[in-house]
């Protein structure tokens, strides 16, 4: 299930009984096929494992995964959803010299590469290369993604997790100052926005249409979150279309001022996620930023976060130093030279500034260029800091559905689901970077989040796997036309059907205050359990604290039960107690108790 | 750049920026003319005191200072606030000897004076007559104090400044150390009541040898230091060393027993004997020593000269001097400036790499003992610096007893205190001008232990807090433990004191510094204790065999390497003749490869916290000891977060479980429960529960001035001047926004 494999720190979630295909191929070892999963091809080959050397074995390809089982080392298996594959290349030719020089080279999106060697005689890789290429990149071959073929059934229906109206109601919206607008019901105002938008009560639908002409791709400022007490809001949008000539738009100016007025904020703060120079440069292509003259009651702050291309290159550098081998001699300076954690620091510190501004009572507007990458990172992180609901397992799902999926983060373009074009410049690990920021927060506040690290890793695994419909497509309008909700399963179905596996035992629910992480390099660290999880040398174990805590929880429950029994038996004749404590069938053997108790 | 160091004179820009103008403060509170005294310790004498002095609060956000009295005693520099102390919710973890505004004289690391907005390093002897407007004190426990001297009379200011400079920087004699005034006041029987073995008696050594099933012999000839002043009163050598050879080269080159492996092989350390090619006598003697070591088990020995591969004490000192600067932060601007190149700055100091090298070397020795069952002799010039680091680390990795609190204290006492590590010189307790001998070797050892604790927490009975407090205690001049260069020096100070025989409390008497509740924080609540085995261990050491067989030696079988021999007396002799000090004779680079394989083989076994313990030495695994280094830095504190958030949850649950146990016991259901309570309760609930908002640096951070505002980084872009084309590219390359 998922992308579990050897060395995977997160054991695979239990699968639901799958109907095994009664194909006349060798049974697929210890892995149950998913309902809807079909065998495609088997092949004997050699896995060039970077940690254990060349390993003979058999690879099984289905329409969902690549599975490898070694005959040399039984502990080594690979279970890779085909969606994870970013690039497949042929390695060596029929006449290549050298052992194991002929085969396939596979680049994965989840920080690893796979290399298989085959026999050089008889074009032995031709068929497997062809099939793998076809099924790894189905959209490039006119085939559906696996999510549309899956027949999986879960107890919980993940599609019911998020309903925008319910979420706005939770925030006490609509209110006197804010209304829910249905203007985008058929995606006419903005085809990358969701259907329901929360806008100032004082702004008419006609106002919205006029503002949309001045905002890139019609992504007008709309409400993301409102502070329960001080009514300050986080609004999000795209850049204004100022252009070289420094155009102004009275409607847009008035609209922002209405947002400011809604809770009597004296100064509205506009957070432009970009570095100042980039915002200026955007004027050349018609974009830009809110000038001082035009928006007199607003302060503009640049948050200096770089663009998707910089982030992509940064992650590439990170992969170079952690896979297959961890750069050892100069680990810290190598890590620094990737800038990955510095980008994390900038994103977090931007979100901290936004959260701080809002909790002090001022409304804010957040945008970058189009308002679907950096903007989503900033608003969702600020909301995570401000609102403890989003720190619950369900609340986090709502946050992702709302700020990322609903507001049109371009998952298809950024991840490249089912697409063979690995060099596409639109690909970028923006969502991964956001999840990393969340992980950094969970690390700094280990009791404040209901979901655990495994939940985050699972989300990232299925960001690529194409097993669920959750992260497919660029925006709601396209999702609607492809009937994602009716034809695919939601990732939240998987997670919510097995909640216990994704819950942080240390979670303390009364943590309703604002959480400000420390955005200093002193505290930011590389997420080893994600980025270096394929390396068996890095020990992945359940944290001993967590283990001990769970033991204690179990012990407490046992004691409570025992106490209850004793209180019941107190009312019965006294002989009951004696038998109770001496019977060998007592629920708690003494030895077990001492074992657990002594460490303290 | 950090505005540290004394280069300020050249720069034209002020290197010190005051956040408080004197006017601001005056309007806030008029200086008062009243002096207070701290509760002086027995034997403590006030040298000078001055009022009013303004102490800047560390917390930049509140931007204010406190007026009070600054005084200097023979024990400390102390600041006493004029304000009546408010109730202090976080003062449970209070040190009884010195408070948060006290700096033991030994703990002062550097003094800086701010003259005309320029920060200058004060060295003894200079600037005597000119006193600065502000005085900045950097402490060895990484606290930073800033005092403003301009509110008091000129003479007074001069007096206190000179007093502090004199007592903190000028060379002094050992007899002037506070411990000598403090010592008399304690009864001589004090130490014997503790469980920690002092290794100053024959019994302690024989008990230790029995515990590890060693087969060497105890030397009693040095009782009165006739053999050597650099050796312990009692020590253990290979049984095969003859009495003649024992006294041949006084104290030099003798293989001193450290620890015996259950297989019978043992670890020895030795100072090096300068042997020249011509000196046949010494050569022959060295050869006999090696044979004696080899005879301990299976006639095998490996010799490792630590200085060949490890940094020397000057390297260690240099590296640490660079390293600590990054934590002695004067203000917020410095903090964020140094955040920009944080990782490479840390790396450039080389400190983490030195820690890694020591751990690596220890693993190599462990491999030898565990896998090859070969005797190991580690040598070094003095035999009491890196030898102590490596031998102690080896024992911690191999012997679970050394991971208990008492076992660890025994180890420090055995290898370091009785083992004659030159604490006095290495810590430069006497402010000697010649700093060549100064080096934080013991701290380096604690750092290595911290890495192990960090990686394998349940294997250790003591906590990170314990290690931090222990590292602080090196600089508290009330104890005799870390005060001397050798057992000899200590004894002669004892005997030849003018005031009759002295006795110093040991650091191990923790009740001198902390009350019981605070001491509970020394215990690791995660420690996975193996009760039954431990009980047996005390009586019959045989159980050790079973324990360490958790690693069948067959798992490690590799072809024998060159440079080590078994049952081959002849080839050993031949080899020794050819190469007198044979080291690991394998090609360069490959010790790392070998230990890597050793580590991987170990890692594949299920982890036994009571068996062999190896550290992961990969880059990401080597970490910064945050509690020790960042605990006083307000910018780095996570309010309501950090690992203490989990610890307090654990403590809470533990409390519930205990209450239930009691209730069940009262009901007579469970009568055996008393047995489990033979040791102190591990976690003080009251301590952890006092405040909902503990800081990540609990228990060290004082949390009175918590601000609810977040710390917002400054100087962000400086780090990320991405210059390549990508940075200026548009997110969406394929579309151009149409101009309407």
PDB file of C-alpha atoms in Angstrom, chain A residues 51-52 73 213 216-217 239 241 243-244 247 274-275 278 281-287 303-304 306-310 312-313 325-336 339 341-343 345-346 349 352-353 356 360 368-370 372-374 410 414 425-426 443-447 505-508 513 516-526 528 532 535-541 544-545 548-549 552-553 555-556 559-560 562-563 566-567 570 577 580-581 586 588 590-591 593-594 597-600, chain B residues 326-327 329 334-336 338-347 352-353 356 455-458 524-529 531-532 596-597 599-600 602-607 609 616-621 623-624 626 630 635-643 645-646 649-650 653-654 656-658 660-661 663-664 667-682 693 696-697 708-714 716-717 719-722 724 726-740:
ATOM      1  CA  UNK A  51      22.797   0.340  -0.257  1.00  0.00           C
ATOM      2  CA  UNK A  52      23.104  -3.427  -0.730  1.00  0.00           C
ATOM      3  CA  UNK A  73      18.103 -10.667   0.087  1.00  0.00           C
ATOM      4  CA  UNK A 213     -10.655  42.804 -14.425  1.00  0.00           C
ATOM      5  CA  UNK A 216      -4.467  38.542 -12.597  1.00  0.00           C
ATOM      6  CA  UNK A 217      -6.724  35.709 -13.867  1.00  0.00           C
ATOM      7  CA  UNK A 239      -1.363  40.531  -8.170  1.00  0.00           C
ATOM      8  CA  UNK A 241      -2.626  44.371 -13.196  1.00  0.00           C
ATOM      9  CA  UNK A 243       1.654  47.119 -15.743  1.00  0.00           C
ATOM     10  CA  UNK A 244       4.457  49.353 -16.983  1.00  0.00           C
ATOM     11  CA  UNK A 247      -2.426  51.729 -14.111  1.00  0.00           C
ATOM     12  CA  UNK A 274       7.600  37.995  -3.668  1.00  0.00           C
ATOM     13  CA  UNK A 275      10.922  39.731  -3.353  1.00  0.00           C
ATOM     14  CA  UNK A 278      10.393  40.398  -8.741  1.00  0.00           C
ATOM     15  CA  UNK A 281       9.768  43.045 -12.771  1.00  0.00           C
ATOM     16  CA  UNK A 282       6.231  41.716 -13.006  1.00  0.00           C
ATOM     17  CA  UNK A 283       5.091  45.108 -14.219  1.00  0.00           C
ATOM     18  CA  UNK A 284       6.722  44.294 -17.532  1.00  0.00           C
ATOM     19  CA  UNK A 285       4.261  41.474 -18.090  1.00  0.00           C
ATOM     20  CA  UNK A 286       1.315  43.488 -16.952  1.00  0.00           C
ATOM     21  CA  UNK A 287       1.369  42.643 -13.284  1.00  0.00           C
ATOM     22  CA  UNK A 303       8.042  38.766   2.097  1.00  0.00           C
ATOM     23  CA  UNK A 304      10.958  37.900  -0.190  1.00  0.00           C
ATOM     24  CA  UNK A 306      11.376  33.122  -4.259  1.00  0.00           C
ATOM     25  CA  UNK A 307       9.537  31.644  -7.226  1.00  0.00           C
ATOM     26  CA  UNK A 308       8.724  28.049  -8.160  1.00  0.00           C
ATOM     27  CA  UNK A 309      11.870  27.632 -10.246  1.00  0.00           C
ATOM     28  CA  UNK A 310      14.185  28.546  -7.395  1.00  0.00           C
ATOM     29  CA  UNK A 312      12.621  23.291  -7.739  1.00  0.00           C
ATOM     30  CA  UNK A 313      16.365  23.769  -8.089  1.00  0.00           C
ATOM     31  CA  UNK A 325      24.462   8.646   0.119  1.00  0.00           C
ATOM     32  CA  UNK A 326      24.340  11.347   2.700  1.00  0.00           C
ATOM     33  CA  UNK A 327      27.031  13.921   2.125  1.00  0.00           C
ATOM     34  CA  UNK A 328      29.198  13.357   5.139  1.00  0.00           C
ATOM     35  CA  UNK A 329      32.318  15.457   5.369  1.00  0.00           C
ATOM     36  CA  UNK A 330      30.616  18.792   5.058  1.00  0.00           C
ATOM     37  CA  UNK A 331      27.054  17.977   5.837  1.00  0.00           C
ATOM     38  CA  UNK A 332      26.068  21.304   7.353  1.00  0.00           C
ATOM     39  CA  UNK A 333      27.568  23.521   4.690  1.00  0.00           C
ATOM     40  CA  UNK A 334      26.191  21.256   1.963  1.00  0.00           C
ATOM     41  CA  UNK A 335      22.792  21.511   3.542  1.00  0.00           C
ATOM     42  CA  UNK A 336      23.149  25.266   3.704  1.00  0.00           C
ATOM     43  CA  UNK A 339      19.076  26.840   0.612  1.00  0.00           C
ATOM     44  CA  UNK A 341      15.855  25.366   4.910  1.00  0.00           C
ATOM     45  CA  UNK A 342      16.384  29.056   4.236  1.00  0.00           C
ATOM     46  CA  UNK A 343      13.383  29.002   1.932  1.00  0.00           C
ATOM     47  CA  UNK A 345      12.551  29.959   7.086  1.00  0.00           C
ATOM     48  CA  UNK A 346      11.304  32.687   4.762  1.00  0.00           C
ATOM     49  CA  UNK A 349       8.568  33.923   8.885  1.00  0.00           C
ATOM     50  CA  UNK A 352       4.355  34.444  11.373  1.00  0.00           C
ATOM     51  CA  UNK A 353       4.138  38.094  10.361  1.00  0.00           C
ATOM     52  CA  UNK A 356       0.865  38.309  14.244  1.00  0.00           C
ATOM     53  CA  UNK A 360      -3.274  42.089  16.788  1.00  0.00           C
ATOM     54  CA  UNK A 368       2.060  36.678  -4.937  1.00  0.00           C
ATOM     55  CA  UNK A 369       1.809  36.668  -8.724  1.00  0.00           C
ATOM     56  CA  UNK A 370      -1.152  34.398  -9.329  1.00  0.00           C
ATOM     57  CA  UNK A 372      -1.925  29.865  -5.956  1.00  0.00           C
ATOM     58  CA  UNK A 373       1.581  28.933  -4.815  1.00  0.00           C
ATOM     59  CA  UNK A 374       3.265  31.203  -2.258  1.00  0.00           C
ATOM     60  CA  UNK A 410      -2.089  23.741  -9.729  1.00  0.00           C
ATOM     61  CA  UNK A 414       3.321  21.278 -10.207  1.00  0.00           C
ATOM     62  CA  UNK A 425       9.126  24.075 -16.104  1.00  0.00           C
ATOM     63  CA  UNK A 426       5.807  24.218 -14.305  1.00  0.00           C
ATOM     64  CA  UNK A 443       8.496  19.510  15.680  1.00  0.00           C
ATOM     65  CA  UNK A 444       8.529  22.752  17.644  1.00  0.00           C
ATOM     66  CA  UNK A 445       5.110  22.148  19.199  1.00  0.00           C
ATOM     67  CA  UNK A 446       4.927  18.392  19.645  1.00  0.00           C
ATOM     68  CA  UNK A 447       1.655  18.454  21.578  1.00  0.00           C
ATOM     69  CA  UNK A 505      -0.653  10.501  21.129  1.00  0.00           C
ATOM     70  CA  UNK A 506       0.708  13.661  22.748  1.00  0.00           C
ATOM     71  CA  UNK A 507      -1.948  15.890  21.279  1.00  0.00           C
ATOM     72  CA  UNK A 508      -3.485  18.245  23.823  1.00  0.00           C
ATOM     73  CA  UNK A 513      -3.797  29.815  21.485  1.00  0.00           C
ATOM     74  CA  UNK A 516       4.359  31.095  16.762  1.00  0.00           C
ATOM     75  CA  UNK A 517       7.165  28.822  15.685  1.00  0.00           C
ATOM     76  CA  UNK A 518      10.692  30.179  15.849  1.00  0.00           C
ATOM     77  CA  UNK A 519      11.814  30.774  12.287  1.00  0.00           C
ATOM     78  CA  UNK A 520      15.489  30.568  13.066  1.00  0.00           C
ATOM     79  CA  UNK A 521      18.060  28.206  11.611  1.00  0.00           C
ATOM     80  CA  UNK A 522      18.778  27.218  15.182  1.00  0.00           C
ATOM     81  CA  UNK A 523      15.504  25.339  15.194  1.00  0.00           C
ATOM     82  CA  UNK A 524      14.879  24.425  11.586  1.00  0.00           C
ATOM     83  CA  UNK A 525      16.099  21.001  10.715  1.00  0.00           C
ATOM     84  CA  UNK A 526      16.062  18.704   7.767  1.00  0.00           C
ATOM     85  CA  UNK A 528      15.254  13.244   7.816  1.00  0.00           C
ATOM     86  CA  UNK A 532      16.418  10.424   3.824  1.00  0.00           C
ATOM     87  CA  UNK A 535      18.681   5.164   3.408  1.00  0.00           C
ATOM     88  CA  UNK A 536      18.767   2.163   5.747  1.00  0.00           C
ATOM     89  CA  UNK A 537      21.682   3.626   7.678  1.00  0.00           C
ATOM     90  CA  UNK A 538      19.505   6.348   9.052  1.00  0.00           C
ATOM     91  CA  UNK A 539      17.663   4.543  11.774  1.00  0.00           C
ATOM     92  CA  UNK A 540      13.941   4.908  11.515  1.00  0.00           C
ATOM     93  CA  UNK A 541      12.235   3.878  14.643  1.00  0.00           C
ATOM     94  CA  UNK A 544      10.962   5.860  22.270  1.00  0.00           C
ATOM     95  CA  UNK A 545       9.001   8.573  24.038  1.00  0.00           C
ATOM     96  CA  UNK A 548       6.628   4.629  26.367  1.00  0.00           C
ATOM     97  CA  UNK A 549       3.697   6.983  26.368  1.00  0.00           C
ATOM     98  CA  UNK A 552       1.553   4.050  29.909  1.00  0.00           C
ATOM     99  CA  UNK A 553      -1.766   4.880  28.303  1.00  0.00           C
ATOM    100  CA  UNK A 555      -1.495   0.659  31.613  1.00  0.00           C
ATOM    101  CA  UNK A 556      -3.739   3.458  32.810  1.00  0.00           C
ATOM    102  CA  UNK A 559      -5.852   0.051  35.946  1.00  0.00           C
ATOM    103  CA  UNK A 560      -9.031   1.991  35.441  1.00  0.00           C
ATOM    104  CA  UNK A 562      -9.423  -3.084  37.227  1.00  0.00           C
ATOM    105  CA  UNK A 563     -10.506  -0.393  39.633  1.00  0.00           C
ATOM    106  CA  UNK A 566     -12.898  -3.915  42.212  1.00  0.00           C
ATOM    107  CA  UNK A 567     -15.471  -1.298  43.046  1.00  0.00           C
ATOM    108  CA  UNK A 570     -16.633  -4.482  46.840  1.00  0.00           C
ATOM    109  CA  UNK A 577     -11.535 -10.019  46.116  1.00  0.00           C
ATOM    110  CA  UNK A 580      -9.733 -11.889  41.950  1.00  0.00           C
ATOM    111  CA  UNK A 581      -6.183 -11.181  42.951  1.00  0.00           C
ATOM    112  CA  UNK A 586      -6.617 -12.232  36.149  1.00  0.00           C
ATOM    113  CA  UNK A 588      -3.234  -8.293  34.627  1.00  0.00           C
ATOM    114  CA  UNK A 590       1.744  -9.220  38.052  1.00  0.00           C
ATOM    115  CA  UNK A 591       4.873  -9.676  36.075  1.00  0.00           C
ATOM    116  CA  UNK A 593       2.755  -4.809  35.656  1.00  0.00           C
ATOM    117  CA  UNK A 594       6.168  -4.678  37.224  1.00  0.00           C
ATOM    118  CA  UNK A 597       6.047   0.152  36.081  1.00  0.00           C
ATOM    119  CA  UNK A 598       9.685  -0.103  36.997  1.00  0.00           C
ATOM    120  CA  UNK A 599      11.144   2.357  34.546  1.00  0.00           C
ATOM    121  CA  UNK A 600       9.606   5.136  36.528  1.00  0.00           C
TER     122      UNK A 600
ATOM    123  CA  UNK B 326      27.976  31.815  18.254  1.00  0.00           C
ATOM    124  CA  UNK B 327      26.072  31.403  21.485  1.00  0.00           C
ATOM    125  CA  UNK B 329      24.866  36.723  21.845  1.00  0.00           C
ATOM    126  CA  UNK B 334      23.622  39.684  16.415  1.00  0.00           C
ATOM    127  CA  UNK B 335      21.299  36.735  16.752  1.00  0.00           C
ATOM    128  CA  UNK B 336      19.691  37.221  13.370  1.00  0.00           C
ATOM    129  CA  UNK B 338      24.506  34.921  12.773  1.00  0.00           C
ATOM    130  CA  UNK B 339      21.378  33.031  11.756  1.00  0.00           C
ATOM    131  CA  UNK B 340      22.065  33.766   8.109  1.00  0.00           C
ATOM    132  CA  UNK B 341      25.043  31.476   7.699  1.00  0.00           C
ATOM    133  CA  UNK B 342      24.289  29.400  10.740  1.00  0.00           C
ATOM    134  CA  UNK B 343      25.076  25.922   9.432  1.00  0.00           C
ATOM    135  CA  UNK B 344      28.312  26.778   7.698  1.00  0.00           C
ATOM    136  CA  UNK B 345      29.402  28.867  10.669  1.00  0.00           C
ATOM    137  CA  UNK B 346      28.895  25.899  12.956  1.00  0.00           C
ATOM    138  CA  UNK B 347      30.721  23.656  10.558  1.00  0.00           C
ATOM    139  CA  UNK B 352      30.934  18.998  15.765  1.00  0.00           C
ATOM    140  CA  UNK B 353      33.535  17.280  13.644  1.00  0.00           C
ATOM    141  CA  UNK B 356      32.373  12.968  15.574  1.00  0.00           C
ATOM    142  CA  UNK B 455      20.395   9.027  19.829  1.00  0.00           C
ATOM    143  CA  UNK B 456      19.567   6.318  22.350  1.00  0.00           C
ATOM    144  CA  UNK B 457      17.696   8.056  25.111  1.00  0.00           C
ATOM    145  CA  UNK B 458      16.118   4.970  26.776  1.00  0.00           C
ATOM    146  CA  UNK B 524      15.506  10.315  32.356  1.00  0.00           C
ATOM    147  CA  UNK B 525      11.861   9.251  32.503  1.00  0.00           C
ATOM    148  CA  UNK B 526      12.402   7.121  29.431  1.00  0.00           C
ATOM    149  CA  UNK B 527      15.150   5.024  30.916  1.00  0.00           C
ATOM    150  CA  UNK B 528      14.406   1.394  30.171  1.00  0.00           C
ATOM    151  CA  UNK B 529      15.645  -0.242  33.271  1.00  0.00           C
ATOM    152  CA  UNK B 531      15.770  -4.415  37.099  1.00  0.00           C
ATOM    153  CA  UNK B 532      16.322  -8.093  37.684  1.00  0.00           C
ATOM    154  CA  UNK B 596      30.661   1.741   8.961  1.00  0.00           C
ATOM    155  CA  UNK B 597      30.277  -1.965   8.302  1.00  0.00           C
ATOM    156  CA  UNK B 599      27.796  -0.105  12.630  1.00  0.00           C
ATOM    157  CA  UNK B 600      25.564  -1.492   9.904  1.00  0.00           C
ATOM    158  CA  UNK B 602      25.006  -3.757  14.667  1.00  0.00           C
ATOM    159  CA  UNK B 603      22.134  -1.699  13.337  1.00  0.00           C
ATOM    160  CA  UNK B 604      20.506  -4.680  11.709  1.00  0.00           C
ATOM    161  CA  UNK B 605      20.101  -6.381  15.060  1.00  0.00           C
ATOM    162  CA  UNK B 606      17.178  -5.463  17.240  1.00  0.00           C
ATOM    163  CA  UNK B 607      18.217  -2.608  19.472  1.00  0.00           C
ATOM    164  CA  UNK B 609      19.313  -0.749  25.328  1.00  0.00           C
ATOM    165  CA  UNK B 616      25.217   6.965  14.133  1.00  0.00           C
ATOM    166  CA  UNK B 617      27.884   9.296  12.793  1.00  0.00           C
ATOM    167  CA  UNK B 618      26.179  10.471   9.618  1.00  0.00           C
ATOM    168  CA  UNK B 619      25.967  14.194   9.095  1.00  0.00           C
ATOM    169  CA  UNK B 620      22.307  14.600  10.026  1.00  0.00           C
ATOM    170  CA  UNK B 621      22.743  12.482  13.144  1.00  0.00           C
ATOM    171  CA  UNK B 623      23.403  17.457  16.478  1.00  0.00           C
ATOM    172  CA  UNK B 624      23.810  20.618  18.436  1.00  0.00           C
ATOM    173  CA  UNK B 626      20.578  22.964  22.138  1.00  0.00           C
ATOM    174  CA  UNK B 630      20.735  28.071  23.488  1.00  0.00           C
ATOM    175  CA  UNK B 635      15.117  34.666  20.486  1.00  0.00           C
ATOM    176  CA  UNK B 636      15.554  30.917  20.325  1.00  0.00           C
ATOM    177  CA  UNK B 637      13.010  29.960  22.968  1.00  0.00           C
ATOM    178  CA  UNK B 638       9.854  28.257  21.869  1.00  0.00           C
ATOM    179  CA  UNK B 639       7.136  29.246  24.234  1.00  0.00           C
ATOM    180  CA  UNK B 640       4.924  26.286  25.059  1.00  0.00           C
ATOM    181  CA  UNK B 641       6.896  24.007  22.792  1.00  0.00           C
ATOM    182  CA  UNK B 642      10.037  21.958  22.634  1.00  0.00           C
ATOM    183  CA  UNK B 643      10.539  18.500  24.025  1.00  0.00           C
ATOM    184  CA  UNK B 645       5.946  19.762  26.178  1.00  0.00           C
ATOM    185  CA  UNK B 646       6.125  16.014  25.697  1.00  0.00           C
ATOM    186  CA  UNK B 649       2.596  15.131  29.187  1.00  0.00           C
ATOM    187  CA  UNK B 650       4.530  12.049  30.140  1.00  0.00           C
ATOM    188  CA  UNK B 653       0.234  10.521  32.689  1.00  0.00           C
ATOM    189  CA  UNK B 654       2.761   9.012  35.009  1.00  0.00           C
ATOM    190  CA  UNK B 656      -2.263   9.376  36.904  1.00  0.00           C
ATOM    191  CA  UNK B 657      -0.834   5.895  36.666  1.00  0.00           C
ATOM    192  CA  UNK B 658       0.801   6.222  40.060  1.00  0.00           C
ATOM    193  CA  UNK B 660      -4.196   4.487  40.256  1.00  0.00           C
ATOM    194  CA  UNK B 661      -1.487   2.173  41.527  1.00  0.00           C
ATOM    195  CA  UNK B 663      -5.578   3.268  44.863  1.00  0.00           C
ATOM    196  CA  UNK B 664      -5.327  -0.315  43.727  1.00  0.00           C
ATOM    197  CA  UNK B 667      -7.748  -1.920  47.910  1.00  0.00           C
ATOM    198  CA  UNK B 668      -5.338  -4.728  48.595  1.00  0.00           C
ATOM    199  CA  UNK B 669      -5.415  -5.948  45.070  1.00  0.00           C
ATOM    200  CA  UNK B 670      -1.799  -5.420  44.390  1.00  0.00           C
ATOM    201  CA  UNK B 671       0.591  -5.772  47.270  1.00  0.00           C
ATOM    202  CA  UNK B 672       3.869  -6.080  45.472  1.00  0.00           C
ATOM    203  CA  UNK B 673       3.841  -2.561  44.189  1.00  0.00           C
ATOM    204  CA  UNK B 674       6.106  -1.206  46.888  1.00  0.00           C
ATOM    205  CA  UNK B 675       9.048  -2.942  45.303  1.00  0.00           C
ATOM    206  CA  UNK B 676       9.029  -0.799  42.279  1.00  0.00           C
ATOM    207  CA  UNK B 677       9.575   2.302  44.319  1.00  0.00           C
ATOM    208  CA  UNK B 678      13.063   1.625  45.469  1.00  0.00           C
ATOM    209  CA  UNK B 679      14.415   4.588  43.584  1.00  0.00           C
ATOM    210  CA  UNK B 680      13.396   8.228  43.740  1.00  0.00           C
ATOM    211  CA  UNK B 681      10.371   9.116  41.737  1.00  0.00           C
ATOM    212  CA  UNK B 682      11.660  10.219  38.460  1.00  0.00           C
ATOM    213  CA  UNK B 693       3.706  27.776  29.242  1.00  0.00           C
ATOM    214  CA  UNK B 696      11.607  24.896  25.237  1.00  0.00           C
ATOM    215  CA  UNK B 697      14.631  25.510  27.432  1.00  0.00           C
ATOM    216  CA  UNK B 708       3.167  37.113  23.491  1.00  0.00           C
ATOM    217  CA  UNK B 709       4.633  38.651  20.410  1.00  0.00           C
ATOM    218  CA  UNK B 710       6.414  36.322  18.053  1.00  0.00           C
ATOM    219  CA  UNK B 711      10.052  36.761  17.254  1.00  0.00           C
ATOM    220  CA  UNK B 712      10.260  37.933  13.686  1.00  0.00           C
ATOM    221  CA  UNK B 713      13.516  37.277  11.898  1.00  0.00           C
ATOM    222  CA  UNK B 714      15.360  40.196  10.421  1.00  0.00           C
ATOM    223  CA  UNK B 716      16.312  37.558   5.821  1.00  0.00           C
ATOM    224  CA  UNK B 717      17.143  38.409   2.278  1.00  0.00           C
ATOM    225  CA  UNK B 719      21.041  34.992   3.022  1.00  0.00           C
ATOM    226  CA  UNK B 720      19.163  34.409  -0.132  1.00  0.00           C
ATOM    227  CA  UNK B 721      20.511  36.668  -2.769  1.00  0.00           C
ATOM    228  CA  UNK B 722      19.846  34.185  -5.471  1.00  0.00           C
ATOM    229  CA  UNK B 724      20.886  33.237 -11.202  1.00  0.00           C
ATOM    230  CA  UNK B 726      15.781  31.492 -12.266  1.00  0.00           C
ATOM    231  CA  UNK B 727      15.086  33.969  -9.523  1.00  0.00           C
ATOM    232  CA  UNK B 728      13.878  36.623 -11.887  1.00  0.00           C
ATOM    233  CA  UNK B 729      11.800  34.227 -13.946  1.00  0.00           C
ATOM    234  CA  UNK B 730       8.040  34.287 -13.828  1.00  0.00           C
ATOM    235  CA  UNK B 731       6.199  31.448 -12.125  1.00  0.00           C
ATOM    236  CA  UNK B 732       4.177  30.752 -15.224  1.00  0.00           C
ATOM    237  CA  UNK B 733       6.546  30.842 -18.115  1.00  0.00           C
ATOM    238  CA  UNK B 734       4.137  29.940 -20.841  1.00  0.00           C
ATOM    239  CA  UNK B 735       1.557  32.592 -20.309  1.00  0.00           C
ATOM    240  CA  UNK B 736       1.785  36.312 -20.488  1.00  0.00           C
ATOM    241  CA  UNK B 737      -0.844  38.379 -18.839  1.00  0.00           C
ATOM    242  CA  UNK B 738      -2.645  40.349 -21.434  1.00  0.00           C
ATOM    243  CA  UNK B 739      -2.720  44.015 -20.924  1.00  0.00           C
ATOM    244  CA  UNK B 740      -6.253  45.199 -20.895  1.00  0.00           C
TER     245      UNK B 740
END
